GROMACS .gro file of C-alpha atoms in nm:
model
   92
    1MET     CA    1   0.000   0.000   0.000
    2GLY     CA    2   0.285   0.236   0.084
    3ASP     CA    3   0.457   0.179  -0.250
    4ALA     CA    4   0.131   0.236  -0.438
    5ALA     CA    5   0.063   0.558  -0.248
    6ALA     CA    6   0.419   0.678  -0.307
    7TYR     CA    7   0.387   0.611  -0.679
    8PHE     CA    8   0.045   0.768  -0.736
    9ILE     CA    9   0.085   1.068  -0.505
   10GLY     CA   10   0.438   1.128  -0.630
   11LYS     CA   11   0.324   1.105  -0.992
   12ARG     CA   12   0.036   1.348  -0.936
   13PHE     CA   13   0.175   1.595  -0.681
   14GLY     CA   14   0.550   1.534  -0.676
   15THR     CA   15   0.746   1.850  -0.746
   16HIS     CA   16   1.044   1.819  -0.512
   17LYS     CA   17   1.301   1.560  -0.618
   18PHE     CA   18   1.421   1.306  -0.361
   19ILE     CA   19   1.783   1.179  -0.382
   20VAL     CA   20   1.816   1.246  -0.754
   21HIS     CA   21   2.153   1.072  -0.799
   22ILE     CA   22   2.000   0.739  -0.690
   23SER     CA   23   1.647   0.762  -0.830
   24PRO     CA   24   1.566   1.073  -1.035
   25ASN     CA   25   1.192   1.005  -1.058
   26LYS     CA   26   1.123   0.979  -0.684
   27SER     CA   27   0.977   1.281  -0.509
   28VAL     CA   28   0.964   1.401  -0.151
   29GLU     CA   29   0.584   1.412  -0.173
   30GLY     CA   30   0.573   1.047  -0.283
   31ALA     CA   31   0.810   0.941  -0.006
   32ILE     CA   32   0.598   1.117   0.257
   33ALA     CA   33   0.276   0.968   0.118
   34GLY     CA   34   0.428   0.619   0.115
   35PHE     CA   35   0.540   0.654   0.475
   36LEU     CA   36   0.207   0.793   0.599
   37VAL     CA   37  -0.001   0.530   0.420
   38THR     CA   38   0.221   0.253   0.560
   39VAL     CA   39   0.166   0.387   0.912
   40LEU     CA   40  -0.208   0.430   0.851
   41VAL     CA   41  -0.255   0.078   0.715
   42SER     CA   42  -0.054  -0.060   1.005
   43VAL     CA   43  -0.282   0.114   1.256
   44LEU     CA   44  -0.593   0.007   1.065
   45SER     CA   45  -0.479  -0.354   1.097
   46LYS     CA   46  -0.596  -0.323   1.461
   47THR     CA   47  -0.926  -0.445   1.318
   48TYR     CA   48  -0.771  -0.790   1.282
   49LEU     CA   49  -0.500  -0.780   1.548
   50PHE     CA   50  -0.705  -0.750   1.865
   51ASP     CA   51  -0.422  -0.828   2.107
   52VAL     CA   52  -0.173  -0.576   1.966
   53SER     CA   53  -0.181  -0.222   2.102
   54VAL     CA   54  -0.227   0.075   1.872
   55LEU     CA   55   0.104   0.216   1.998
   56HIS     CA   56   0.286  -0.100   1.886
   57LEU     CA   57   0.114  -0.088   1.547
   58LEU     CA   58   0.206   0.278   1.510
   59PHE     CA   59   0.569   0.199   1.587
   60LEU     CA   60   0.565  -0.101   1.352
   61GLY     CA   61   0.417   0.112   1.073
   62ALA     CA   62   0.683   0.379   1.121
   63VAL     CA   63   0.965   0.122   1.117
   64LEU     CA   64   0.825  -0.055   0.810
   65GLY     CA   65   0.767   0.278   0.637
   66ILE     CA   66   1.132   0.374   0.683
   67ILE     CA   67   1.262   0.029   0.588
   68GLY     CA   68   1.039   0.029   0.280
   69GLN     CA   69   1.181   0.362   0.164
   70LEU     CA   70   1.539   0.245   0.226
   71GLY     CA   71   1.474  -0.082   0.045
   72ASP     CA   72   1.328   0.099  -0.254
   73LEU     CA   73   1.630   0.330  -0.269
   74ALA     CA   74   1.867   0.033  -0.236
   75GLU     CA   75   1.696  -0.141  -0.527
   76SER     CA   76   1.719   0.177  -0.734
   77LEU     CA   77   2.089   0.202  -0.655
   78LEU     CA   78   2.146  -0.160  -0.762
   79LYS     CA   79   1.957  -0.101  -1.087
   80ARG     CA   80   2.150   0.221  -1.152
   81ASN     CA   81   2.484   0.047  -1.094
   82ALA     CA   82   2.381  -0.242  -1.323
   83ASP     CA   83   2.254   0.010  -1.582
   84ILE     CA   84   1.911  -0.154  -1.614
   85LYS     CA   85   1.566   0.001  -1.600
   86ASP     CA   86   1.348  -0.288  -1.482
   87SER     CA   87   1.423  -0.502  -1.178
   88ALA     CA   88   1.255  -0.804  -1.345
   89ILE     CA   89   1.580  -0.845  -1.540
   90PHE     CA   90   1.745  -0.948  -1.211
   91LEU     CA   91   1.535  -1.264  -1.218
   92VAL     CA   92   1.678  -1.391  -1.546
   0.00000   0.00000   0.00000
């Protein structure tokens, strides 16, 4: 959900570039949207996780939101170093 939000919000509202030398198409607005949606979805999972406190879900969402952003940037860096556009090529 966070990646989808980052993509669509960044595509529509993204004007400020985010770490251009690694991934020139990523925007600050997309990164913020991805993080916030990850936290929101994590908290909304309280519906199914009755025994987990909202504070723990909030913390988990924040950690996963940060790790997701770092993972996306790491993948972009690997693709940039390998000079490929699509990560599906890694699977070949």
